[in-house]
mmCIF file of C-alpha atoms in Angstrom:
data_model
loop_
_atom_site.group_PDB
_atom_site.id
_atom_site.type_symbol
_atom_site.label_atom_id
_atom_site.label_comp_id
_atom_site.label_asym_id
_atom_site.label_seq_id
_atom_site.Cartn_x
_atom_site.Cartn_y
_atom_site.Cartn_z
ATOM 1 C CA MET A 24 206.298 268.473 9.097
ATOM 2 C CA THR A 25 203.688 271.472 9.182
ATOM 3 C CA GLU A 26 200.162 270.305 8.045
ATOM 4 C CA VAL A 27 200.526 272.220 4.899
ATOM 5 C CA ALA A 28 203.925 270.604 4.285
ATOM 6 C CA ALA A 29 202.795 267.284 4.662
ATOM 7 C CA LEU A 30 199.275 268.427 2.355
ATOM 8 C CA VAL A 31 201.542 269.178 -0.092
ATOM 9 C CA ALA A 32 203.794 266.016 -0.164
ATOM 10 C CA ALA A 33 200.534 263.859 -0.066
ATOM 11 C CA LEU A 34 199.004 265.720 -3.130
ATOM 12 C CA ALA A 35 202.061 265.606 -5.020
ATOM 13 C CA ALA A 36 202.593 262.088 -4.763
ATOM 14 C CA ASP A 37 198.924 261.174 -4.985
ATOM 15 C CA THR A 38 198.541 262.951 -8.019
ATOM 16 C CA LEU A 39 201.461 261.658 -10.017
ATOM 17 C CA ALA A 40 200.756 258.400 -9.540
ATOM 18 C CA LEU A 41 197.247 258.718 -9.988
ATOM 19 C CA ALA A 42 198.260 260.544 -13.592
ATOM 20 C CA LYS A 43 200.479 257.687 -14.257
ATOM 21 C CA GLN A 44 197.995 255.453 -13.928
ATOM 22 C CA LEU A 45 195.186 257.081 -16.211
ATOM 23 C CA ILE A 46 197.984 257.998 -18.989
ATOM 24 C CA ALA A 47 198.247 253.947 -19.148
ATOM 25 C CA ARG A 48 195.300 253.348 -20.064
ATOM 26 C CA PRO A 49 195.134 253.560 -23.892
ATOM 27 C CA SER A 50 191.721 255.676 -24.271
ATOM 28 C CA ILE A 51 192.181 256.688 -27.685
ATOM 29 C CA THR A 52 188.525 258.564 -28.178
ATOM 30 C CA PRO A 53 186.031 257.475 -28.207
ATOM 31 C CA ASP A 54 187.377 254.016 -25.597
ATOM 32 C CA ASP A 55 187.653 255.219 -22.373
ATOM 33 C CA ALA A 56 189.957 251.707 -21.500
ATOM 34 C CA GLY A 57 188.922 251.698 -17.671
ATOM 35 C CA CYS A 58 189.539 255.068 -16.866
ATOM 36 C CA LEU A 59 186.043 255.845 -15.560
ATOM 37 C CA ASP A 60 186.398 252.668 -13.950
ATOM 38 C CA LEU A 61 189.789 253.613 -11.869
ATOM 39 C CA ILE A 62 188.365 257.528 -11.189
ATOM 40 C CA GLY A 63 184.546 255.823 -10.027
ATOM 41 C CA ALA A 64 186.037 253.543 -7.671
ATOM 42 C CA ARG A 65 187.919 256.108 -5.426
ATOM 43 C CA LEU A 66 184.693 258.738 -5.881
ATOM 44 C CA ALA A 67 182.939 255.724 -4.711
ATOM 45 C CA ALA A 68 185.167 255.517 -1.491
ATOM 46 C CA MET A 69 184.371 259.107 -0.859
ATOM 47 C CA GLY A 70 180.819 258.739 -0.759
ATOM 48 C CA PHE A 71 180.038 259.735 -4.080
ATOM 49 C CA ARG A 72 176.771 258.087 -5.605
ATOM 50 C CA LEU A 73 178.337 257.382 -9.245
ATOM 51 C CA GLU A 74 175.677 256.894 -12.142
ATOM 52 C CA ARG A 75 176.867 255.574 -15.455
ATOM 53 C CA MET A 76 175.296 257.422 -18.366
ATOM 54 C CA ASP A 77 176.966 255.121 -21.507
ATOM 55 C CA VAL A 78 175.406 255.588 -24.873
ATOM 56 C CA GLY A 79 176.382 254.999 -28.571
ATOM 57 C CA GLY A 80 179.789 253.327 -27.548
ATOM 58 C CA VAL A 81 180.917 256.258 -25.199
ATOM 59 C CA SER A 82 181.507 256.164 -21.600
ATOM 60 C CA ASN A 83 179.977 258.478 -19.511
ATOM 61 C CA LEU A 84 180.091 259.249 -15.742
ATOM 62 C CA TRP A 85 177.993 261.560 -13.453
ATOM 63 C CA ALA A 86 178.873 261.247 -9.786
ATOM 64 C CA ARG A 87 177.688 263.156 -6.927
ATOM 65 C CA ARG A 88 178.281 263.803 -3.432
ATOM 66 C CA GLY A 89 175.451 265.467 -1.451
ATOM 67 C CA THR A 90 172.080 266.560 -2.330
ATOM 68 C CA GLU A 91 171.925 270.157 -1.566
ATOM 69 C CA ALA A 92 172.856 273.456 -3.158
ATOM 70 C CA PRO A 93 175.226 275.003 -4.174
ATOM 71 C CA VAL A 94 176.575 272.359 -6.495
ATOM 72 C CA PHE A 95 180.514 272.731 -7.581
ATOM 73 C CA CYS A 96 181.385 270.292 -10.677
ATOM 74 C CA PHE A 97 184.643 269.070 -11.929
ATOM 75 C CA ALA A 98 184.504 268.149 -15.668
ATOM 76 C CA GLY A 99 186.633 266.406 -18.322
ATOM 77 C CA HIS A 100 187.265 263.923 -20.575
ATOM 78 C CA THR A 101 189.341 260.655 -20.286
ATOM 79 C CA ASP A 102 189.571 260.199 -24.179
ATOM 80 C CA VAL A 103 193.093 261.326 -26.010
ATOM 81 C CA VAL A 104 193.916 261.432 -29.840
ATOM 82 C CA PRO A 105 195.291 258.969 -31.439
ATOM 83 C CA THR A 106 199.128 258.591 -31.105
ATOM 84 C CA GLY A 107 200.721 259.516 -34.666
ATOM 85 C CA PRO A 108 203.707 257.644 -35.822
ATOM 86 C CA LEU A 109 205.061 255.515 -32.457
ATOM 87 C CA ASP A 110 208.404 255.427 -33.920
ATOM 88 C CA GLU A 111 208.616 258.747 -33.321
ATOM 89 C CA TRP A 112 207.598 258.702 -30.175
ATOM 90 C CA HIS A 113 210.564 259.109 -27.373
ATOM 91 C CA SER A 114 209.038 256.244 -25.029
ATOM 92 C CA ASP A 115 205.961 254.209 -25.697
ATOM 93 C CA PRO A 116 202.967 256.721 -25.301
ATOM 94 C CA PHE A 117 201.001 254.696 -23.097
ATOM 95 C CA GLU A 118 203.927 253.793 -20.399
ATOM 96 C CA PRO A 119 204.100 256.709 -18.706
ATOM 97 C CA VAL A 120 207.601 257.705 -18.057
ATOM 98 C CA VAL A 121 209.065 260.955 -15.651
ATOM 99 C CA ARG A 122 212.443 262.332 -17.536
ATOM 100 C CA ASP A 123 214.112 265.999 -16.890
ATOM 101 C CA GLY A 124 210.860 266.689 -14.693
ATOM 102 C CA LEU A 125 208.635 265.953 -16.813
ATOM 103 C CA LEU A 126 205.595 263.235 -17.010
ATOM 104 C CA ILE A 127 205.739 261.818 -20.710
ATOM 105 C CA GLY A 128 203.029 260.121 -22.291
ATOM 106 C CA ARG A 129 199.435 260.330 -24.429
ATOM 107 C CA GLY A 130 197.044 262.793 -22.569
ATOM 108 C CA ALA A 131 199.146 264.159 -19.956
ATOM 109 C CA ALA A 132 198.652 267.570 -20.561
ATOM 110 C CA ASP A 133 195.362 266.891 -22.297
ATOM 111 C CA MET A 134 193.483 266.250 -19.410
ATOM 112 C CA LYS A 135 194.647 263.406 -17.367
ATOM 113 C CA ALA A 136 196.634 265.271 -15.336
ATOM 114 C CA SER A 137 193.627 267.232 -14.560
ATOM 115 C CA LEU A 138 191.514 264.533 -13.988
ATOM 116 C CA ALA A 139 193.889 263.460 -11.453
ATOM 117 C CA ALA A 140 194.436 266.475 -9.911
ATOM 118 C CA PHE A 141 190.423 266.413 -9.597
ATOM 119 C CA VAL A 142 190.520 263.706 -7.643
ATOM 120 C CA THR A 143 193.283 263.851 -5.159
ATOM 121 C CA ALA A 144 192.098 267.547 -4.313
ATOM 122 C CA THR A 145 188.689 266.172 -3.544
ATOM 123 C CA GLU A 146 189.763 263.316 -1.513
ATOM 124 C CA SER A 147 191.847 265.627 0.603
ATOM 125 C CA PHE A 148 188.726 268.085 0.866
ATOM 126 C CA VAL A 149 186.378 265.403 1.794
ATOM 127 C CA ALA A 150 189.072 263.620 4.706
ATOM 128 C CA ARG A 151 188.820 267.159 6.250
ATOM 129 C CA HIS A 152 185.483 268.126 5.637
ATOM 130 C CA PRO A 153 183.319 264.868 5.807
ATOM 131 C CA GLN A 154 179.764 267.148 6.575
ATOM 132 C CA HIS A 155 180.469 269.959 3.680
ATOM 133 C CA ALA A 156 177.897 272.030 2.569
ATOM 134 C CA GLY A 157 176.366 271.433 -0.684
ATOM 135 C CA SER A 158 177.485 269.106 -3.163
ATOM 136 C CA ILE A 159 180.307 267.936 -5.389
ATOM 137 C CA ALA A 160 180.185 266.367 -8.874
ATOM 138 C CA PHE A 161 182.328 264.972 -11.305
ATOM 139 C CA LEU A 162 180.912 265.058 -15.082
ATOM 140 C CA LEU A 163 183.547 262.918 -17.181
ATOM 141 C CA THR A 164 183.308 261.256 -20.806
ATOM 142 C CA SER A 165 185.048 259.302 -23.100
ATOM 143 C CA ASP A 166 183.749 261.224 -26.110
ATOM 144 C CA GLU A 167 185.479 264.926 -26.344
ATOM 145 C CA GLU A 168 188.277 264.529 -28.739
ATOM 146 C CA GLY A 169 185.712 263.040 -31.139
ATOM 147 C CA GLU A 170 182.573 263.277 -32.125
ATOM 148 C CA ALA A 171 180.985 264.675 -29.156
ATOM 149 C CA LEU A 172 177.527 263.834 -29.659
ATOM 150 C CA HIS A 173 177.307 261.407 -27.007
ATOM 151 C CA GLY A 174 179.612 262.889 -24.138
ATOM 152 C CA SER A 175 178.801 265.956 -22.293
ATOM 153 C CA ALA A 176 176.228 266.700 -24.411
ATOM 154 C CA HIS A 177 174.095 263.810 -23.455
ATOM 155 C CA VAL A 178 174.885 263.958 -19.981
ATOM 156 C CA VAL A 179 173.729 267.494 -19.868
ATOM 157 C CA ARG A 180 170.806 266.673 -21.807
ATOM 158 C CA THR A 181 169.853 263.962 -19.001
ATOM 159 C CA LEU A 182 170.420 266.432 -16.282
ATOM 160 C CA ALA A 183 168.265 269.348 -17.998
ATOM 161 C CA ALA A 184 165.705 266.884 -18.074
ATOM 162 C CA ARG A 185 165.793 265.943 -14.231
ATOM 163 C CA GLY A 186 165.834 269.651 -13.170
ATOM 164 C CA GLU A 187 169.454 269.151 -12.347
ATOM 165 C CA ARG A 188 171.811 272.321 -12.479
ATOM 166 C CA LEU A 189 175.333 273.179 -11.556
ATOM 167 C CA ASP A 190 176.170 276.590 -9.712
ATOM 168 C CA TRP A 191 180.052 276.073 -10.467
ATOM 169 C CA CYS A 192 181.787 274.380 -12.878
ATOM 170 C CA VAL A 193 185.774 273.411 -13.569
ATOM 171 C CA VAL A 194 186.440 272.031 -16.923
ATOM 172 C CA GLY A 195 190.142 270.754 -16.777
ATOM 173 C CA GLU A 196 191.499 271.407 -20.111
ATOM 174 C CA PRO A 197 194.797 272.624 -20.854
ATOM 175 C CA THR A 198 194.340 276.190 -20.349
ATOM 176 C CA SER A 199 197.840 277.743 -19.187
ATOM 177 C CA VAL A 200 200.564 278.772 -21.760
ATOM 178 C CA ASP A 201 203.944 279.637 -20.306
ATOM 179 C CA ARG A 202 203.445 278.578 -16.706
ATOM 180 C CA LEU A 203 200.763 277.010 -14.869
ATOM 181 C CA GLY A 204 197.771 279.357 -13.923
ATOM 182 C CA ASP A 205 198.669 282.346 -16.154
ATOM 183 C CA MET A 206 195.688 281.827 -18.405
ATOM 184 C CA VAL A 207 192.135 280.523 -17.610
ATOM 185 C CA LYS A 208 189.251 280.375 -19.895
ATOM 186 C CA ASN A 209 186.421 282.153 -18.983
ATOM 187 C CA GLY A 210 184.349 281.404 -22.308
ATOM 188 C CA ARG A 211 184.599 279.714 -25.769
ATOM 189 C CA ARG A 212 183.638 280.699 -29.360
ATOM 190 C CA GLY A 213 180.944 279.286 -31.186
ATOM 191 C CA SER A 214 181.514 276.715 -33.954
ATOM 192 C CA LEU A 215 179.084 276.884 -37.347
ATOM 193 C CA SER A 216 180.044 275.015 -40.240
ATOM 194 C CA GLY A 217 178.847 274.658 -43.685
ATOM 195 C CA VAL A 218 179.340 272.768 -46.784
ATOM 196 C CA LEU A 219 178.395 274.557 -50.035
ATOM 197 C CA THR A 220 177.707 272.983 -53.343
ATOM 198 C CA VAL A 221 177.880 275.307 -56.603
ATOM 199 C CA ARG A 222 176.425 273.579 -59.678
ATOM 200 C CA GLY A 223 177.540 274.683 -63.399
ATOM 201 C CA VAL A 224 177.185 273.165 -66.384
ATOM 202 C CA GLN A 225 180.298 270.659 -67.348
ATOM 203 C CA GLY A 226 181.884 271.360 -70.910
ATOM 204 C CA HIS A 227 184.992 270.990 -73.263
ATOM 205 C CA ILE A 228 187.173 273.824 -71.827
ATOM 206 C CA ALA A 229 187.635 274.905 -75.539
ATOM 207 C CA TYR A 230 183.571 275.567 -76.061
ATOM 208 C CA PRO A 231 183.021 277.723 -72.639
ATOM 209 C CA GLN A 232 180.103 279.076 -74.217
ATOM 210 C CA LEU A 233 178.715 275.933 -73.694
ATOM 211 C CA ALA A 234 179.318 275.313 -70.141
ATOM 212 C CA ARG A 235 179.128 277.500 -66.699
ATOM 213 C CA ASN A 236 181.743 277.169 -64.648
ATOM 214 C CA PRO A 237 180.636 276.955 -61.053
ATOM 215 C CA ILE A 238 184.939 278.133 -59.996
ATOM 216 C CA HIS A 239 184.613 281.254 -62.221
ATOM 217 C CA GLU A 240 181.067 281.965 -60.458
ATOM 218 C CA PHE A 241 182.346 281.038 -56.823
ATOM 219 C CA GLY A 242 185.224 283.443 -57.195
ATOM 220 C CA PRO A 243 183.676 286.950 -56.835
ATOM 221 C CA ALA A 244 181.393 285.427 -53.821
ATOM 222 C CA LEU A 245 184.940 284.332 -52.177
ATOM 223 C CA ALA A 246 186.407 287.289 -52.291
ATOM 224 C CA GLU A 247 183.212 289.387 -50.854
ATOM 225 C CA LEU A 248 183.249 286.776 -48.532
ATOM 226 C CA ALA A 249 186.751 286.407 -47.158
ATOM 227 C CA ALA A 250 186.930 290.421 -46.965
ATOM 228 C CA MET A 251 183.553 290.710 -44.620
ATOM 229 C CA ARG A 252 183.904 291.871 -41.309
ATOM 230 C CA TRP A 253 181.186 289.670 -39.588
ATOM 231 C CA ASP A 254 181.126 291.988 -36.442
ATOM 232 C CA ASP A 255 183.606 293.770 -34.011
ATOM 233 C CA GLY A 256 183.771 291.533 -30.948
ATOM 234 C CA ASN A 257 183.466 292.790 -27.654
ATOM 235 C CA ALA A 258 185.540 292.849 -24.432
ATOM 236 C CA TYR A 259 185.444 289.079 -24.159
ATOM 237 C CA PHE A 260 185.964 288.123 -27.748
ATOM 238 C CA PRO A 261 187.823 288.676 -30.801
ATOM 239 C CA PRO A 262 185.730 289.523 -33.740
ATOM 240 C CA THR A 263 184.243 286.582 -35.730
ATOM 241 C CA SER A 264 186.790 284.652 -38.120
ATOM 242 C CA TRP A 265 185.548 283.113 -41.587
ATOM 243 C CA GLN A 266 187.183 280.556 -43.094
ATOM 244 C CA ILE A 267 187.732 277.943 -45.698
ATOM 245 C CA SER A 268 189.165 274.693 -44.784
ATOM 246 C CA ASN A 269 188.433 272.869 -48.154
ATOM 247 C CA ILE A 270 187.497 273.578 -51.468
ATOM 248 C CA GLY A 271 187.466 271.460 -54.824
ATOM 249 C CA ALA A 272 186.367 271.027 -58.038
ATOM 250 C CA GLY A 273 187.163 268.887 -61.120
ATOM 251 C CA THR A 274 187.631 265.810 -62.374
ATOM 252 C CA GLY A 275 191.475 266.100 -62.676
ATOM 253 C CA ALA A 276 191.351 266.383 -66.646
ATOM 254 C CA GLY A 277 193.020 269.393 -68.134
ATOM 255 C CA ASN A 278 190.273 269.790 -70.985
ATOM 256 C CA MET A 279 187.345 269.892 -69.188
ATOM 257 C CA ILE A 280 185.145 272.636 -67.131
ATOM 258 C CA PRO A 281 183.963 270.986 -63.802
ATOM 259 C CA GLY A 282 180.139 270.486 -63.408
ATOM 260 C CA THR A 283 180.194 270.996 -59.890
ATOM 261 C CA LEU A 284 182.515 272.739 -56.944
ATOM 262 C CA GLU A 285 182.629 272.320 -53.398
ATOM 263 C CA ALA A 286 183.793 274.015 -50.686
ATOM 264 C CA ARG A 287 183.478 273.783 -46.988
ATOM 265 C CA PHE A 288 183.962 276.613 -44.395
ATOM 266 C CA ASN A 289 183.706 277.336 -40.446
ATOM 267 C CA PHE A 290 182.818 280.551 -38.189
ATOM 268 C CA ARG A 291 184.207 280.831 -35.303
ATOM 269 C CA PHE A 292 181.699 283.081 -33.408
ATOM 270 C CA SER A 293 181.893 285.210 -30.374
ATOM 271 C CA THR A 294 178.336 286.230 -28.753
ATOM 272 C CA ALA A 295 178.725 289.418 -30.847
ATOM 273 C CA SER A 296 176.729 287.423 -33.444
ATOM 274 C CA THR A 297 174.528 284.670 -33.508
ATOM 275 C CA PRO A 298 174.131 281.616 -35.922
ATOM 276 C CA ALA A 299 170.828 282.710 -37.657
ATOM 277 C CA SER A 300 172.503 286.340 -38.671
ATOM 278 C CA LEU A 301 175.783 284.540 -39.870
ATOM 279 C CA GLN A 302 173.826 282.410 -41.734
ATOM 280 C CA ALA A 303 171.743 285.337 -42.977
ATOM 281 C CA ARG A 304 174.914 287.157 -44.251
ATOM 282 C CA LEU A 305 176.328 284.691 -46.126
ATOM 283 C CA THR A 306 173.247 283.747 -47.633
ATOM 284 C CA GLU A 307 172.645 287.077 -48.966
ATOM 285 C CA VAL A 308 176.080 287.283 -50.464
ATOM 286 C CA LEU A 309 175.330 283.782 -52.471
ATOM 287 C CA ASP A 310 172.272 284.886 -53.849
ATOM 288 C CA ARG A 311 173.855 287.594 -55.139
ATOM 289 C CA HIS A 312 176.681 285.677 -56.967
ATOM 290 C CA LEU A 313 175.329 282.118 -57.807
ATOM 291 C CA LYS A 314 172.878 280.528 -60.243
ATOM 292 C CA ASP A 315 172.591 277.003 -58.534
ATOM 293 C CA TYR A 316 173.865 276.034 -55.266
ATOM 294 C CA THR A 317 173.198 273.920 -51.792
ATOM 295 C CA LEU A 318 173.958 274.844 -48.806
ATOM 296 C CA VAL A 319 173.991 272.243 -45.451
ATOM 297 C CA TRP A 320 174.714 274.051 -42.048
ATOM 298 C CA THR A 321 175.962 272.256 -39.101
ATOM 299 C CA LEU A 322 176.265 273.871 -35.983
ATOM 300 C CA ALA A 323 178.503 272.472 -33.333
ATOM 301 C CA GLY A 324 178.489 274.730 -30.483
ATOM 302 C CA LEU A 325 177.260 277.948 -29.385
ATOM 303 C CA PRO A 326 179.445 280.674 -27.313
ATOM 304 C CA TYR A 327 179.212 280.796 -23.923
ATOM 305 C CA LEU A 328 180.885 283.177 -21.395
ATOM 306 C CA THR A 329 181.516 283.574 -17.767
ATOM 307 C CA PRO A 330 181.435 287.320 -16.582
ATOM 308 C CA ALA A 331 183.514 288.367 -13.650
ATOM 309 C CA GLY A 332 181.516 286.978 -10.635
ATOM 310 C CA THR A 333 181.891 284.416 -7.748
ATOM 311 C CA LEU A 334 183.993 281.798 -9.578
ATOM 312 C CA VAL A 335 185.978 283.657 -11.771
ATOM 313 C CA GLU A 336 187.182 285.733 -8.875
ATOM 314 C CA THR A 337 187.618 282.976 -6.488
ATOM 315 C CA ALA A 338 189.794 281.145 -8.975
ATOM 316 C CA LEU A 339 192.137 284.140 -9.716
ATOM 317 C CA ALA A 340 192.483 284.342 -6.203
ATOM 318 C CA ALA A 341 193.392 280.807 -5.786
ATOM 319 C CA ILE A 342 195.664 280.482 -8.634
ATOM 320 C CA ARG A 343 197.404 283.846 -7.282
ATOM 321 C CA ASP A 344 197.707 282.689 -3.834
ATOM 322 C CA VAL A 345 199.087 278.873 -5.166
ATOM 323 C CA THR A 346 201.091 279.999 -7.856
ATOM 324 C CA GLY A 347 201.981 283.835 -7.609
ATOM 325 C CA VAL A 348 200.651 284.236 -10.588
ATOM 326 C CA GLU A 349 197.956 286.625 -12.007
ATOM 327 C CA ALA A 350 195.628 284.428 -14.384
ATOM 328 C CA THR A 351 194.492 286.451 -17.519
ATOM 329 C CA LEU A 352 190.876 285.371 -18.494
ATOM 330 C CA SER A 353 190.877 284.153 -22.125
ATOM 331 C CA THR A 354 188.153 283.029 -24.809
ATOM 332 C CA THR A 355 190.509 282.370 -27.447
ATOM 333 C CA GLY A 356 191.191 278.623 -28.853
ATOM 334 C CA GLY A 357 188.779 275.926 -29.927
ATOM 335 C CA THR A 358 185.551 274.926 -28.638
ATOM 336 C CA SER A 359 185.518 272.342 -25.267
ATOM 337 C CA ASP A 360 183.047 270.642 -23.383
ATOM 338 C CA GLY A 361 182.220 273.909 -21.780
ATOM 339 C CA ARG A 362 179.746 275.096 -24.423
ATOM 340 C CA PHE A 363 177.421 272.194 -23.605
ATOM 341 C CA ILE A 364 177.350 272.590 -19.631
ATOM 342 C CA ALA A 365 176.952 276.356 -19.599
ATOM 343 C CA ASP A 366 173.298 274.946 -20.438
ATOM 344 C CA ILE A 367 172.841 274.221 -17.045
ATOM 345 C CA CYS A 368 175.846 276.406 -15.568
ATOM 346 C CA SER A 369 175.960 279.922 -16.075
ATOM 347 C CA GLN A 370 179.241 280.208 -14.457
ATOM 348 C CA VAL A 371 182.106 277.292 -15.866
ATOM 349 C CA LEU A 372 185.624 277.863 -16.030
ATOM 350 C CA GLU A 373 188.487 276.188 -17.678
ATOM 351 C CA ILE A 374 191.601 275.628 -15.800
ATOM 352 C CA GLY A 375 194.556 273.120 -16.423
ATOM 353 C CA PRO A 376 198.631 272.837 -16.789
ATOM 354 C CA CYS A 377 200.323 274.230 -20.271
ATOM 355 C CA ASN A 378 199.111 273.056 -23.545
ATOM 356 C CA ALA A 379 202.240 273.516 -25.316
ATOM 357 C CA THR A 380 202.652 269.960 -26.421
ATOM 358 C CA ILE A 381 198.936 268.768 -26.411
ATOM 359 C CA HIS A 382 198.098 266.658 -29.670
ATOM 360 C CA LYS A 383 201.807 266.251 -29.985
ATOM 361 C CA LEU A 384 204.403 263.600 -30.290
ATOM 362 C CA ASN A 385 206.006 262.892 -26.398
ATOM 363 C CA GLU A 386 203.092 264.709 -25.064
ATOM 364 C CA ALA A 387 204.078 265.937 -21.307
ATOM 365 C CA VAL A 388 203.429 267.882 -18.341
ATOM 366 C CA ALA A 389 205.484 269.532 -15.741
ATOM 367 C CA VAL A 390 205.785 266.932 -12.775
ATOM 368 C CA ALA A 391 205.836 270.323 -10.563
ATOM 369 C CA ASP A 392 203.056 271.187 -11.777
ATOM 370 C CA LEU A 393 200.656 268.871 -10.354
ATOM 371 C CA GLU A 394 200.918 269.323 -7.028
ATOM 372 C CA PRO A 395 199.795 273.252 -7.320
ATOM 373 C CA LEU A 396 197.102 272.404 -10.124
ATOM 374 C CA SER A 397 195.395 269.837 -7.500
ATOM 375 C CA ARG A 398 195.818 272.768 -4.523
ATOM 376 C CA ILE A 399 194.320 275.189 -6.708
ATOM 377 C CA HIS A 400 191.417 272.748 -6.851
ATOM 378 C CA LEU A 401 191.096 271.932 -3.688
ATOM 379 C CA THR A 402 191.632 275.847 -2.380
ATOM 380 C CA LEU A 403 188.422 276.266 -4.957
ATOM 381 C CA LEU A 404 186.479 273.792 -2.527
ATOM 382 C CA ASP A 405 187.664 275.027 0.516
ATOM 383 C CA ARG A 406 186.601 278.755 -0.363
ATOM 384 C CA LEU A 407 183.260 277.289 -2.118
ATOM 385 C CA ILE A 408 182.363 274.692 -0.617
ATOM 386 C CA GLY A 409 183.824 274.490 2.468
ATOM 387 C CA GLN A 410 183.825 278.216 3.416
ATOM 388 C CA ARG A 411 187.188 278.626 4.634
ATOM 389 C CA ASN A 412 190.927 279.326 3.731
ATOM 390 C CA LEU A 413 193.722 276.686 3.577
ATOM 391 C CA PRO A 414 195.923 276.914 6.447
#
């Protein structure tokens, strides 16, 4: 067996085995269910220094091998979303099974396959380069699928306070669409939410002159806001989107004008806008239409972007060499922990398996994708830290 064939066989077997072990741990957010202990033991065996940063019921691991720059970091989460109706799964979601070429189980694609690939790629790299240049790090949390308050955000704040920065970071979110490697996320939009309360005057529906209907007041403002073009986006991002997610008013009675209306909305915004500019434009509309209202804002994350550069070029080449696929760069989709990591790392990419089944019943990842996913990460390590190509 050639060196490359032996490597491929080992990565395939080891990545599948570790992915199964991780899926078998019911780590419904924010419970880690022992995943970090499992990964940490394998990292420690390679000489990583482990640092747990658990807080607020969330499990976090910062692990680093080496003390010098450059620092290459793998980042991800061990937590998964709830299973949904168990009787609609074809098998127990936390008893991983392989069927028809798929590894099935909650978290298979989002993102325990990626975690397994991170570890096996690193094991292979360290075995061949025990005295590698720079540092390899892992930033892992059990608080990505939940509130995301005490996970990567906490670790990043801690590292920033210590003056630690990363040169390159790969987040293992499931980014592929039709086949492994066809899409890489080089940024994400920001998320800005608001809760609007419009106060009117409650009254009998037969005497509107004695009341003030907050629904009627908000209608023209809603129409104007829904028609607004907030920005034109740019070369990397689509235009900013504003959407109402919930709206409610009234007591349920058919003969009452309600006294208040509550509307919840969200901006998914690009680097072409700022939270301050979006807040100012929305408030200006409300001030023209509403007599009495309050507005509470929540900024879940700023947009981040990794333009063309060392990490992008190396990742696209690695994907091409391993899979034969020409990856597309994209900033679509929801938020990820990349938005936090970008505070201490100027080059952040998300690379992972196909996302067709994430958060769904019978979540699955193709077994055939596990080895090339690991080898993509191994190639990145070789070319960025080992400074050599695979044989």
